[in-house]
Coordinates of C-alpha atoms and ligand atoms in Angstrom, one line a residue:
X1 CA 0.4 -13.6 -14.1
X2 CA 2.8 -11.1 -14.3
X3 CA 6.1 -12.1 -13.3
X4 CA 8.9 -9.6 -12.5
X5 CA 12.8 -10.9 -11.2
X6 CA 14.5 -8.0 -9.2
X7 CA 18.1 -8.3 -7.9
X8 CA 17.2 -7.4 -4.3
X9 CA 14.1 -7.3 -1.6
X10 CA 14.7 -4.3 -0.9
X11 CA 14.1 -3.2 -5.0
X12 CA 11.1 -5.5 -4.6
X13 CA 9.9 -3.4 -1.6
X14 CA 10.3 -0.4 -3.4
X15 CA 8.0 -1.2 -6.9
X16 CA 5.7 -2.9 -4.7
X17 CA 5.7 -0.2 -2.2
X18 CA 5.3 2.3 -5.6
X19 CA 2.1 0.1 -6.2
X20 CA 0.1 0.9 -3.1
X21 CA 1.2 4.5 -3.4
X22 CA -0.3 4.7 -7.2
X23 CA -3.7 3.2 -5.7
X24 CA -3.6 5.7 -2.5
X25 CA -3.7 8.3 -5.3
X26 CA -6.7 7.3 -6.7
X27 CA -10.8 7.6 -5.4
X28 CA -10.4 7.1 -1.8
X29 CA -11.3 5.1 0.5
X30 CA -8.9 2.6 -0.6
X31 CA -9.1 -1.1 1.0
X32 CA -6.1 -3.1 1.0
X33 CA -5.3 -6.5 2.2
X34 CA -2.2 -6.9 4.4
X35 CA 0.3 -10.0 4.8
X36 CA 2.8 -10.7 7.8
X37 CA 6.0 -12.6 7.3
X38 CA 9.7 -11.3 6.6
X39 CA 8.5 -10.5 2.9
X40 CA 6.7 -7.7 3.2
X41 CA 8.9 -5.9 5.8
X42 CA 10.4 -3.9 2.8
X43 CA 7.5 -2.8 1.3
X44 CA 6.2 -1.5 4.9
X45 CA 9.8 0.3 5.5
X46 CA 8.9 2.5 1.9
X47 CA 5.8 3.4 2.7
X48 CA 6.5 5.0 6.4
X49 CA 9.1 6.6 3.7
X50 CA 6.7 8.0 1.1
X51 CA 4.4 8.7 4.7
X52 CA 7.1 10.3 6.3
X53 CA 8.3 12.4 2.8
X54 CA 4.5 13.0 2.4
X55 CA 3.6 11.1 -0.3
X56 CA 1.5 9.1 1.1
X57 CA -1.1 9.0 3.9
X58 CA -3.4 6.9 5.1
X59 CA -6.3 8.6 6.3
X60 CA -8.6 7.0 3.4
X61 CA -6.9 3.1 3.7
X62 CA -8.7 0.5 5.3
X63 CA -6.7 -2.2 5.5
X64 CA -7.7 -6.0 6.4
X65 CA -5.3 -8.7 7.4
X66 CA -5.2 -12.0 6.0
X67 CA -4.7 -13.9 8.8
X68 CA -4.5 -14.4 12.5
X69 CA -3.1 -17.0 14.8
X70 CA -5.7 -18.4 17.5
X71 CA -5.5 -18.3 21.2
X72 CA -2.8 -15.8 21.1
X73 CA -3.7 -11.9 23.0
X74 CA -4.1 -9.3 20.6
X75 CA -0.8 -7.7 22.2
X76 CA 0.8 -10.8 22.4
X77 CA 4.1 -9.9 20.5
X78 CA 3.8 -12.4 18.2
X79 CA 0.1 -11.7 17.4
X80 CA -0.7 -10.3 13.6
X81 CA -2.2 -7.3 15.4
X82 CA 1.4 -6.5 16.9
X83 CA 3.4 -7.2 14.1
X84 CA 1.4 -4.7 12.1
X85 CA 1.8 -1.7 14.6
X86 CA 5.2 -2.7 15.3
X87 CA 6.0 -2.6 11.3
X88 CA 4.1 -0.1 9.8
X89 CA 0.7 1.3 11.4
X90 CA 2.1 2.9 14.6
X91 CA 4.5 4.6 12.1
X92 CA 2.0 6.1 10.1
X93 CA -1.2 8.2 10.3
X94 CA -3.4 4.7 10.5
X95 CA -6.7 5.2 12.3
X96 CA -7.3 2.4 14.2
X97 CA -10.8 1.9 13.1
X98 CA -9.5 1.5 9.9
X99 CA -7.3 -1.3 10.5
X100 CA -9.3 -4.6 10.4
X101 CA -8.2 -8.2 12.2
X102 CA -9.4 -11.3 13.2
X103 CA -9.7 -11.7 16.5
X104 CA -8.0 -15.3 17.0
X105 CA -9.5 -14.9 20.6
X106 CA -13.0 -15.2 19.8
X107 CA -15.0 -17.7 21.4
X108 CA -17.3 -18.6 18.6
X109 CA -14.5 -18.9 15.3
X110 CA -17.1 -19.3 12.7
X111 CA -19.4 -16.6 14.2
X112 CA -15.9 -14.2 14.0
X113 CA -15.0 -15.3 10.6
X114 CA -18.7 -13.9 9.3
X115 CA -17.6 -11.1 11.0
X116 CA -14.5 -10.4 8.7
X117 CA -15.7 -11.6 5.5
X118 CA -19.1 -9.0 6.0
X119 CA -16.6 -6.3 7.1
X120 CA -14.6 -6.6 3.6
X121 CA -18.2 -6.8 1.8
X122 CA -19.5 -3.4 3.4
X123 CA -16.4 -1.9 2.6
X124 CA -16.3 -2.6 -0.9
X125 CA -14.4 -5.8 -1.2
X126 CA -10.4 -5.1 -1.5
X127 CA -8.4 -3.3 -4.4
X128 CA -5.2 -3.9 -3.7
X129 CA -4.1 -7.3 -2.0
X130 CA -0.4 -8.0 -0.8
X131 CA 0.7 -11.9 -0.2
X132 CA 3.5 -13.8 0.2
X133 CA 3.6 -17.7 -0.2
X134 CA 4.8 -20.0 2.4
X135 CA 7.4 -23.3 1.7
X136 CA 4.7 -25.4 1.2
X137 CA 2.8 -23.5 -1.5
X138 CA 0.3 -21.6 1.2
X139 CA -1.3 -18.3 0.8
X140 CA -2.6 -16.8 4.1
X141 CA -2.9 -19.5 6.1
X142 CA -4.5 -21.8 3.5
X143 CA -2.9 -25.2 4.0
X144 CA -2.4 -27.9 0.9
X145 CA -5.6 -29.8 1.3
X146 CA -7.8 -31.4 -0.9
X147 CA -10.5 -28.9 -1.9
X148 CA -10.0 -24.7 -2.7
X149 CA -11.5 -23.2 0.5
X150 CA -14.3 -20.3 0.0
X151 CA -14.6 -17.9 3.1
X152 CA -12.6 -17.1 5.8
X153 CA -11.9 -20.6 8.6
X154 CA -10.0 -21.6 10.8
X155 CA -7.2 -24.0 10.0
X156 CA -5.1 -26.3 11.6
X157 CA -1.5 -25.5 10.6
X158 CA 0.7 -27.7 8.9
X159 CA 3.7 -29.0 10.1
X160 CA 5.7 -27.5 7.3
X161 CA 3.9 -23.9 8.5
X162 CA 4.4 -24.3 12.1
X163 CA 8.6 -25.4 11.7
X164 CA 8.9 -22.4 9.5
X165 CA 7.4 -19.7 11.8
X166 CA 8.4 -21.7 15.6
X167 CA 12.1 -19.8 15.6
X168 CA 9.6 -16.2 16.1
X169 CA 8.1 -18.0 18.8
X170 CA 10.3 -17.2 22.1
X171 CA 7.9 -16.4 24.5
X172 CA 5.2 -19.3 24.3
X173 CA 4.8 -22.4 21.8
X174 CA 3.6 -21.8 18.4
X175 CA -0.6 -21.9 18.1
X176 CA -1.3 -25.1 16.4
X177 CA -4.5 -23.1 14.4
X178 CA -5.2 -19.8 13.1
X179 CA -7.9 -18.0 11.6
X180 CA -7.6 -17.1 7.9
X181 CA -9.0 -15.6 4.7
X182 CA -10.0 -18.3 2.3
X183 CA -8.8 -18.6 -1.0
X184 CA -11.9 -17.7 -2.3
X185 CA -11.8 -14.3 -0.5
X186 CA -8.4 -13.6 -1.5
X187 CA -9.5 -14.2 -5.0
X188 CA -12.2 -11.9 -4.6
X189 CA -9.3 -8.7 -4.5
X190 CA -9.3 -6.7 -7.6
X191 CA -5.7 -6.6 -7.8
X192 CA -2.9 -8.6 -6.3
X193 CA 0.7 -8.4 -5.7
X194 CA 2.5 -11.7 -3.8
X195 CA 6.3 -11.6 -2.7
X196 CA 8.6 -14.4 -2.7
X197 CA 12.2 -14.4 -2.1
X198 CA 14.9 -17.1 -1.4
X199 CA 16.0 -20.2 -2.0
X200 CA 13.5 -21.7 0.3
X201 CA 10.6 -20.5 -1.8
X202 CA 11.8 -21.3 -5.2
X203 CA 9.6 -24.8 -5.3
X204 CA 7.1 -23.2 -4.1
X205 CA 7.3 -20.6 -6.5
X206 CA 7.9 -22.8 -9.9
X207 CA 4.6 -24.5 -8.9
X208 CA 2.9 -21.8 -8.4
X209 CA 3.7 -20.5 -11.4
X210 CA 4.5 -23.3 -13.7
X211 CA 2.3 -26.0 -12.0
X212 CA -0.9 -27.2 -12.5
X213 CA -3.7 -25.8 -10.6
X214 CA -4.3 -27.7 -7.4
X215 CA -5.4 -27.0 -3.8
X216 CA -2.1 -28.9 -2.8
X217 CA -0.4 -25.7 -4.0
X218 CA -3.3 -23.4 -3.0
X219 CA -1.1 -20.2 -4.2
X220 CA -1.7 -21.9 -8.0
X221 CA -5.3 -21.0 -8.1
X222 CA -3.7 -17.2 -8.9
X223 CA -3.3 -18.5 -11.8
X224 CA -6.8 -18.3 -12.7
X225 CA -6.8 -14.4 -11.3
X226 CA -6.8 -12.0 -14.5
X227 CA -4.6 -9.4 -12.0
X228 CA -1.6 -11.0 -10.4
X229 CA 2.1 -9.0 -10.1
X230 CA 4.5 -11.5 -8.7
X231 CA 7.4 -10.1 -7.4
X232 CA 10.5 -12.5 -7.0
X233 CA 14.1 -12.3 -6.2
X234 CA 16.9 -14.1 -8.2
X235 CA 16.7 -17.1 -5.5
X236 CA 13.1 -17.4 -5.3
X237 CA 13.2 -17.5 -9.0
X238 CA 15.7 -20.0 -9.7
X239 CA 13.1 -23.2 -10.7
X240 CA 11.5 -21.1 -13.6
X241 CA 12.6 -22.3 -16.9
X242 CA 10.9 -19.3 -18.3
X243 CA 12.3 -16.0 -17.0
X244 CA 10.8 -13.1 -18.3
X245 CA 10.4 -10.1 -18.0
X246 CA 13.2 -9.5 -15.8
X247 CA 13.3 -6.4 -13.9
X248 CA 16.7 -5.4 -12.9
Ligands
GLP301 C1 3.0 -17.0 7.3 C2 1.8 -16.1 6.9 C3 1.7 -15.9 5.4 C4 3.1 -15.6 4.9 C5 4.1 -16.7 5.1 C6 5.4 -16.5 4.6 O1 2.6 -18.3 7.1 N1 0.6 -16.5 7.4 O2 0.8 -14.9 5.1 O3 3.0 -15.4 3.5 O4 4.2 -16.8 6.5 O5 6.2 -15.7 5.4 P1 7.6 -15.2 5.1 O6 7.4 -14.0 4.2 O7 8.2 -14.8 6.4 O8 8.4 -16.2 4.5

């Protein structure tokens, strides 16, 4: 793992923001794998930048996101889907056949899960993968349990998950399950980049990095990924005893 300390998020948005843009420059189409949460905002606000400076466009990205809640409307406003538009696709020149999601209303879960992981398959699998880690040690929605999951599932969420993301729920209570990539689909990403900042994260983030492998920290198993960036701020990075390279 590559592990780089910035003073700010909004520095961390910007190198991981420079990281998609170096990849959109390359063969196209380019697939990328998308995360929700506060962490990422920043990286999403410099790419409608480098869009909006022309530096960027995303007529050749497909994107896929890593997760979904269940029984929640698509336009629901605190659906996956929404939060997307809302932060970065209706900003941008997105096609929206080339912006992928589970559908958490599906009634058959398992048969919509095939659904996704095929989609990535066809396309290629995904170069460029974007995470951030919850509390608790979670990538996507992939829980602490007792076994490393393998496809995308749907999971019952944790009550660590579901106190952490209740406050964005004003509207309705939070969904108790959600659909998810698995860890080994994330793994599957050439390259991945995961975002951590705050004092809230920095247990999570000394495990993760300095831990053992285990599915009770299922963002560990990056570990074993030969292409992992992790992008941290001072707070986030407090529990490392080893703290290099530091990028300030
Ligand atoms: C949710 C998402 C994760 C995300 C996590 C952390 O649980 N499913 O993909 O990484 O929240 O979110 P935040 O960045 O807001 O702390």
């Amino acid at each position: 793992m590559n592990v780089y300390v910035f003073a700010s998020p909004d520095e961390i948005g910007a190198a991981v923001a420079q990281r998609f843009i170096d990849d959109a420059q390359g063969r196209t189409p380019r697939v990328w794998g998308l995360a929700t949460g506060a962490s990422p905002l920043p990286v999403y606000c410099r790419l409608i930048d480098a869009y909006q400076q022309g530096k960027l466009s995303f007529r050749h990205i497909k994107t896929y996101n890593l997760d979904e809640y269940c029984a929640l409307p698509r336009n629901d406003e605190n659906s996956y889907y929404t939060f997307m538009h809302r932060h970065l696709f209706d900003a941008v020149d997105m096609e929206e056949k080339n912006a992928h999601f589970f559908n958490g209303t599906a009634p058959d879960w398992a048969a919509e899960c095939r659904r996704y992981d095929s989609s990535i398959v066809q396309d290629g699998g995904i170069d460029l993968q974007l995470l951030g880690i919850g509390q608790n040690g979670h990538i996507g929605f992939n829980e602490p349990s007792d076994a490393f999951s393998g496809d995308s599932f749907k999971v019952e969420l944790s009550a660590s998950t579901r106190r952490a993301n209740a406050p964005y729920f004003t509207n309705r209570p939070m969904p108790q399950y959600a659909l998810t990539m698995g860890i080994r689909r994330i793994l599957a990403a050439k390259q991945i980049l995961l975002i951590a900042t705050g004092t809230a994260k920095a247990d999570a983030v000394q495990r993760m990095i300095e831990g053992r492998v285990t599915p009770q920290c299922p963002a560990s198993v990056l570990q074993t990924h030969a292409q992992v960036s992790v992008f941290l701020d001072e707070r986030a990075a407090a529990q490392l005893s080893c703290r290099t390279p530091t990028v300030r």
